[in-house]
Amino acid sequence: MKTIFRVAKTELKTLFYSPIAWLLIIIFMIQCSVTYIKVLDSLARSQEDGFKNQISLITETFLGRNGLISTVMRNLYLYLPLLTMGLISRETSSGTIRLLYSSPIHLRDIVLGKFLSMMVINFIMIAIVGIYMGSSYYTISSPDTWMLLSGLLGLYLLLCAYSSIGLFMSCLTNYQIVAAVCTFVTIGILYSVDNLWESVPFVRDLTYFLSIAGRTDKMLSGLITSKDLIYFGLIIYLFLALSIYKLKAGMESATPMVKSLRYLLVIVSTLVIGYITSIPQLVAYLDVTRDQNNTITQTTQKIIKELGDEPLEITGYANLFGQYFDDGAPEAYNRNIREWEAYMRFKNNIVLKNVMYYDTLNQKHDIMKRSPGKTMREIAEKAADVRDMKADQFKAPAEIRKLIDLSNETNLYTMQLKYKGRTTMLRVFADNQHWPTEIEVSAALKRLLQAKMPKILFVTGNFERNIYKTGDREYRALTNLKTFRYSLLNQGFDVDTISLETGIIPEDIAALVLADPKTALTKVAVAKLQQYINGGGNLLISGEPGKQSLLNPLLKQFGVALMDGAIVQESKDMQPDLATPYLTETAAALYPPLMHSHHNNALVSMPKATALTYTASGAYTIKPLLVTDPKVSWLKKERFVSDSATVQFEPGKGDERKAFPLAVSLIRKINGKEQRIVISGDADFMANAELQRFNKTTANFVFNTGVFSWLNYGKFPISSFRTPPIDTIVLVTKDQVKPLRILFVFVMPGILLAFGSILLIRRKRK
């Protein structure tokens, strides 16, 4: 060990007694300072401009696309090769390597000593990044300390891996610039090697292990895994061992076969250990984040635990003619592993399979129209050839239909989950998230466990809103649209319709929905509905302006009534009949994500809504869920045309301006349980048009989900809601950032420059 330290000390003197190390470290500090100050200044200006941050500012400052660590990692290849290029090549070109060969020093001590010197320099670079992390405790509220330390660990290991590569390249040539270029190239290869031979199962596992791309991502986000730690250890071992054997080959007369076997042994041992330690069942995890953000929730963990030791088989079906075929292509295997890794962490016998096929399903006309006169087989051969594949790799329509019935699915990539002979489908979605989230996965696992899924029945027979149509006013998106992530079907509910004339309302349903009937309910229907209410069944009733006479007789028993008229809301851009009430504290308490929406002043869009009036003296406890803003809205008693001139507030004609409830919740104790009812003065807030048109600006999605979650006592959807980040406030103003800019960008590098200059001048004088 003394020899290793002596070599390291000598190497550090060599580096720091020359301008190159000082220059690179100063440039590195300036780059870090500029990046850090730029992000901090942008966040401070946004906050002063009134923007409320909802994301983790620590993540944005250090891990965001333009964050400090992200920028450093993109530019590391500019620094390390220049520092490592002379580690051995300097000795070779100057002839001092012969003295080292003849000295009583082991080659491994030389290599390890020089690598130790690079570890010290890497630590200096990490310490520089740590300065800005330390500064964040005074500039950003409540940083997550352990996540920051995990990020530093990941960055340090990456620096050490680069250093080992540079050290080996320095052994290969006498020319330092060639060593630097070879280091650049090798790092580039390690970043792209995972894209090679992805369709060959065993080989893709090896290339995936060798790839350095994304290896630090988990550690940067606060998740430390054994496979990542072992990976960096093996990469360092690989290149240091190759360096030792390369130097050894220069001082002994071993045969080429012996030399080759040494190199082969190092490479094979690295690949074997890496392959074994990358097996999902053998990976250990440590989530060091404050809120366990990298770990599935306790609720989902409990569901997975209920699966026991029985294997869970997940088979993806990728249609050559369908969307997102790439999700099921052979090249996507490792990507799918990453998507399921969070669940494999708690269940190590999840088996992933993919089946490729071609079938028209519901797009036969379009496919045939694009290729007139050709058979489906010919079309498949052409489509496969475009992907450099063969049609024989895909199951034909007759084969796939014997294997599984996908006639009710879309052409999107679809997964079948199989457990103890039971199956259920899990889908990807055409949205920004694309992959099913923890909510959808948990719902699918519950179905496999044969849990009693909550059933929502929608009343039909009086021209109510239709759950099977895609028109603007209908409810298919909300209820059973398979391609829509937030439909009740994908959130774990069973949805169906019921005619009160001919059907009997089951006692075990989660809720009954009466949505905007156009004609009066018959006596038979009213009697069945009343029996359901008297039995304590949960209910959602929604009406519209003009339907007061149809619904008020039914609502009278609750102490609630639809008021005459409709809500008018002033707006520069929207029609006056579009009401956007805000969520009350009661609404926020229905469902955890609604609390977040409430704190961010989210609104719910309700076209052509009427106000509710209620008396809270009956058997029900009534609380408003959605309330209008009296500053911009009022209740217009007379009918008005929404596309006419500005609608005027006319108190003389009965118009009222105050905060009106547009949706209320009712609770009472009956038959040993809590009956829950929601009544709304609008039925469009659940309509297809509102879910598609206002999804980015309003809370219709989360409010609808919250209502049905409340109606089934919070059992579904299985919430994966996480506490919002607390590091959302910038503690400095844009004016206070200016002195920080001077300190970090000019003063600190200047001090380093002065110190280095003095050291070099004194060294030169000696």
Tab-separated table of N, CA and C in Angstrom, residues 235-308:
chain	number	residue	atom	x	y	z
A	235	ILE	N	-16.360	-2.428	-14.276
A	235	ILE	CA	-15.740	-1.643	-15.352
A	235	ILE	C	-14.353	-1.172	-14.924
A	236	ILE	N	-14.252	-0.729	-13.688
A	236	ILE	CA	-12.945	-0.305	-13.173
A	236	ILE	C	-11.987	-1.497	-13.124
A	237	TYR	N	-12.477	-2.630	-12.633
A	237	TYR	CA	-11.659	-3.849	-12.583
A	237	TYR	C	-11.207	-4.262	-13.980
A	238	LEU	N	-12.115	-4.219	-14.946
A	238	LEU	CA	-11.805	-4.645	-16.306
A	238	LEU	C	-10.645	-3.849	-16.885
A	239	PHE	N	-10.743	-2.526	-16.835
A	239	PHE	CA	-9.738	-1.708	-17.502
A	239	PHE	C	-8.440	-1.621	-16.704
A	240	LEU	N	-8.515	-1.719	-15.380
A	240	LEU	CA	-7.278	-1.750	-14.606
A	240	LEU	C	-6.541	-3.065	-14.822
A	241	ALA	N	-7.287	-4.164	-14.862
A	241	ALA	CA	-6.658	-5.467	-15.113
A	241	ALA	C	-6.048	-5.518	-16.507
A	242	LEU	N	-6.761	-4.994	-17.498
A	242	LEU	CA	-6.214	-4.936	-18.854
A	242	LEU	C	-4.964	-4.071	-18.898
A	243	SER	N	-4.954	-2.997	-18.102
A	243	SER	CA	-3.770	-2.125	-18.060
A	243	SER	C	-2.571	-2.869	-17.478
A	244	ILE	N	-2.804	-3.616	-16.400
A	244	ILE	CA	-1.711	-4.370	-15.764
A	244	ILE	C	-1.143	-5.396	-16.736
A	245	TYR	N	-2.031	-6.128	-17.424
A	245	TYR	CA	-1.554	-7.149	-18.356
A	245	TYR	C	-0.883	-6.541	-19.576
A	246	LYS	N	-1.331	-5.349	-19.982
A	246	LYS	CA	-0.675	-4.685	-21.117
A	246	LYS	C	0.744	-4.275	-20.742
A	247	LEU	N	0.924	-3.737	-19.556
A	247	LEU	CA	2.269	-3.367	-19.113
A	247	LEU	C	3.126	-4.609	-18.895
A	248	LYS	N	2.494	-5.645	-18.384
A	248	LYS	CA	3.229	-6.891	-18.147
A	248	LYS	C	3.715	-7.494	-19.451
A	249	ALA	N	2.893	-7.350	-20.501
A	249	ALA	CA	3.287	-7.885	-21.807
A	249	ALA	C	4.509	-7.169	-22.364
A	250	GLY	N	4.769	-5.922	-21.897
A	250	GLY	CA	5.906	-5.169	-22.400
A	250	GLY	C	7.210	-5.497	-21.713
A	251	MET	N	7.181	-6.287	-20.650
A	251	MET	CA	8.411	-6.575	-19.908
A	251	MET	C	8.701	-8.067	-19.794
A	252	GLU	N	7.905	-8.908	-20.465
A	252	GLU	CA	8.175	-10.340	-20.430
A	252	GLU	C	7.966	-10.934	-21.806
A	253	SER	N	8.488	-12.086	-22.011
A	253	SER	CA	8.437	-12.715	-23.338
A	253	SER	C	7.415	-13.841	-23.365
A	254	ALA	N	6.190	-13.548	-22.949
A	254	ALA	CA	5.123	-14.551	-22.993
A	254	ALA	C	4.622	-14.711	-24.422
A	255	THR	N	4.096	-15.888	-24.730
A	255	THR	CA	3.582	-16.150	-26.070
A	255	THR	C	2.294	-15.371	-26.299
A	256	PRO	N	1.965	-15.090	-27.562
A	256	PRO	CA	0.706	-14.395	-27.855
A	256	PRO	C	-0.514	-15.127	-27.301
A	257	MET	N	-0.435	-16.460	-27.274
A	257	MET	CA	-1.560	-17.229	-26.747
A	257	MET	C	-1.772	-16.933	-25.262
A	258	VAL	N	-0.690	-16.891	-24.500
A	258	VAL	CA	-0.785	-16.611	-23.067
A	258	VAL	C	-1.336	-15.211	-22.841
A	259	LYS	N	-0.817	-14.256	-23.610
A	259	LYS	CA	-1.297	-12.878	-23.464
A	259	LYS	C	-2.791	-12.784	-23.774
A	260	SER	N	-3.195	-13.456	-24.844
A	260	SER	CA	-4.607	-13.415	-25.249
A	260	SER	C	-5.499	-14.058	-24.197
A	261	LEU	N	-5.025	-15.170	-23.617
A	261	LEU	CA	-5.819	-15.847	-22.596
A	261	LEU	C	-6.004	-14.974	-21.361
A	262	ARG	N	-4.967	-14.197	-21.020
A	262	ARG	CA	-5.099	-13.290	-19.879
A	262	ARG	C	-6.202	-12.263	-20.127
A	263	TYR	N	-6.120	-11.644	-21.311
A	263	TYR	CA	-7.140	-10.641	-21.637
A	263	TYR	C	-8.528	-11.271	-21.667
A	264	LEU	N	-8.611	-12.467	-22.264
A	264	LEU	CA	-9.897	-13.151	-22.381
A	264	LEU	C	-10.459	-13.491	-21.007
A	265	LEU	N	-9.597	-13.917	-20.093
A	265	LEU	CA	-10.037	-14.274	-18.750
A	265	LEU	C	-10.634	-13.059	-18.039
A	266	VAL	N	-9.987	-11.914	-18.168
A	266	VAL	CA	-10.493	-10.689	-17.543
A	266	VAL	C	-11.845	-10.306	-18.125
A	267	ILE	N	-11.944	-10.350	-19.449
A	267	ILE	CA	-13.190	-9.943	-20.111
A	267	ILE	C	-14.325	-10.893	-19.770
A	268	VAL	N	-14.045	-12.206	-19.854
A	268	VAL	CA	-15.092	-13.202	-19.586
A	268	VAL	C	-15.549	-13.126	-18.131
A	269	SER	N	-14.603	-13.002	-17.206
A	269	SER	CA	-14.987	-12.928	-15.793
A	269	SER	C	-15.832	-11.688	-15.519
A	270	THR	N	-15.506	-10.575	-16.174
A	270	THR	CA	-16.308	-9.354	-16.019
A	270	THR	C	-17.724	-9.564	-16.529
A	271	LEU	N	-17.848	-10.169	-17.712
A	271	LEU	CA	-19.170	-10.370	-18.307
A	271	LEU	C	-20.003	-11.363	-17.496
A	272	VAL	N	-19.373	-12.430	-17.021
A	272	VAL	CA	-20.112	-13.444	-16.262
A	272	VAL	C	-20.636	-12.859	-14.953
A	273	ILE	N	-19.754	-12.181	-14.220
A	273	ILE	CA	-20.189	-11.577	-12.950
A	273	ILE	C	-21.256	-10.516	-13.207
A	274	GLY	N	-21.041	-9.698	-14.248
A	274	GLY	CA	-22.022	-8.662	-14.569
A	274	GLY	C	-23.362	-9.236	-14.970
A	275	TYR	N	-23.339	-10.316	-15.763
A	275	TYR	CA	-24.591	-10.947	-16.203
A	275	TYR	C	-25.359	-11.514	-15.012
A	276	ILE	N	-24.644	-12.189	-14.128
A	276	ILE	CA	-25.302	-12.808	-12.970
A	276	ILE	C	-25.878	-11.744	-12.041
A	277	THR	N	-25.098	-10.709	-11.765
A	277	THR	CA	-25.549	-9.684	-10.817
A	277	THR	C	-26.620	-8.772	-11.399
A	278	SER	N	-26.864	-8.866	-12.709
A	278	SER	CA	-27.917	-8.056	-13.324
A	278	SER	C	-29.250	-8.791	-13.376
A	279	ILE	N	-29.262	-10.058	-12.993
A	279	ILE	CA	-30.522	-10.811	-12.961
A	279	ILE	C	-31.463	-10.139	-11.965
A	280	PRO	N	-32.684	-9.789	-12.395
A	280	PRO	CA	-33.595	-9.036	-11.514
A	280	PRO	C	-33.786	-9.651	-10.135
A	281	GLN	N	-33.787	-10.969	-10.074
A	281	GLN	CA	-34.029	-11.633	-8.791
A	281	GLN	C	-32.876	-11.441	-7.800
A	282	LEU	N	-31.717	-11.038	-8.294
A	282	LEU	CA	-30.539	-10.918	-7.435
A	282	LEU	C	-30.180	-9.470	-7.114
A	283	VAL	N	-30.971	-8.541	-7.571
A	283	VAL	CA	-30.651	-7.127	-7.390
A	283	VAL	C	-31.197	-6.637	-6.052
A	284	ALA	N	-30.366	-5.914	-5.317
A	284	ALA	CA	-30.781	-5.286	-4.055
A	284	ALA	C	-30.957	-3.790	-4.284
A	285	TYR	N	-31.899	-3.185	-3.550
A	285	TYR	CA	-32.249	-1.778	-3.763
A	285	TYR	C	-32.201	-1.016	-2.440
A	286	LEU	N	-31.835	0.252	-2.553
A	286	LEU	CA	-31.886	1.153	-1.402
A	286	LEU	C	-32.384	2.512	-1.890
A	287	ASP	N	-33.610	2.839	-1.507
A	287	ASP	CA	-34.203	4.121	-1.883
A	287	ASP	C	-33.930	5.110	-0.755
A	288	VAL	N	-33.065	6.084	-1.010
A	288	VAL	CA	-32.659	7.014	0.049
A	288	VAL	C	-33.433	8.326	0.002
A	289	THR	N	-34.405	8.449	-0.895
A	289	THR	CA	-35.152	9.700	-0.980
A	289	THR	C	-36.042	9.882	0.240
A	290	ARG	N	-36.357	11.108	0.511
A	290	ARG	CA	-37.120	11.451	1.708
A	290	ARG	C	-38.493	10.785	1.713
A	291	ASP	N	-39.170	10.742	0.580
A	291	ASP	CA	-40.530	10.205	0.507
A	291	ASP	C	-40.596	8.889	-0.257
A	292	GLN	N	-39.460	8.204	-0.390
A	292	GLN	CA	-39.432	6.918	-1.103
A	292	GLN	C	-40.040	7.057	-2.498
A	293	ASN	N	-39.621	8.076	-3.217
A	293	ASN	CA	-40.210	8.378	-4.516
A	293	ASN	C	-39.876	7.353	-5.585
A	294	ASN	N	-38.835	6.558	-5.373
A	294	ASN	CA	-38.434	5.559	-6.366
A	294	ASN	C	-39.000	4.178	-6.074
A	295	THR	N	-39.895	4.103	-5.107
A	295	THR	CA	-40.445	2.823	-4.671
A	295	THR	C	-41.963	2.850	-4.819
A	296	ILE	N	-42.537	1.745	-5.282
A	296	ILE	CA	-43.994	1.686	-5.388
A	296	ILE	C	-44.606	1.822	-3.996
A	297	THR	N	-45.827	2.279	-3.939
A	297	THR	CA	-46.459	2.593	-2.661
A	297	THR	C	-46.711	1.334	-1.832
A	298	GLN	N	-46.959	1.550	-0.554
A	298	GLN	CA	-47.228	0.438	0.345
A	298	GLN	C	-48.463	-0.343	-0.091
A	299	THR	N	-49.456	0.365	-0.632
A	299	THR	CA	-50.682	-0.310	-1.082
A	299	THR	C	-50.376	-1.303	-2.182
A	300	THR	N	-49.578	-0.877	-3.168
A	300	THR	CA	-49.215	-1.767	-4.269
A	300	THR	C	-48.327	-2.903	-3.780
A	301	GLN	N	-47.423	-2.607	-2.861
A	301	GLN	CA	-46.580	-3.657	-2.298
A	301	GLN	C	-47.430	-4.733	-1.624
A	302	LYS	N	-48.482	-4.305	-0.949
A	302	LYS	CA	-49.366	-5.256	-0.270
A	302	LYS	C	-50.083	-6.145	-1.277
A	303	ILE	N	-50.509	-5.549	-2.392
A	303	ILE	CA	-51.182	-6.336	-3.439
A	303	ILE	C	-50.222	-7.374	-4.009
A	304	ILE	N	-48.980	-6.958	-4.275
A	304	ILE	CA	-47.986	-7.887	-4.817
A	304	ILE	C	-47.703	-9.009	-3.823
A	305	LYS	N	-47.677	-8.670	-2.546
A	305	LYS	CA	-47.440	-9.684	-1.521
A	305	LYS	C	-48.552	-10.722	-1.513
A	306	GLU	N	-49.782	-10.291	-1.812
A	306	GLU	CA	-50.917	-11.214	-1.852
A	306	GLU	C	-50.773	-12.235	-2.981
A	307	LEU	N	-49.964	-11.904	-3.995
A	307	LEU	CA	-49.757	-12.852	-5.093
A	307	LEU	C	-48.971	-14.076	-4.646
A	308	GLY	N	-48.253	-13.951	-3.530
A	308	GLY	CA	-47.508	-15.088	-2.996
A	308	GLY	C	-46.352	-15.500	-3.884
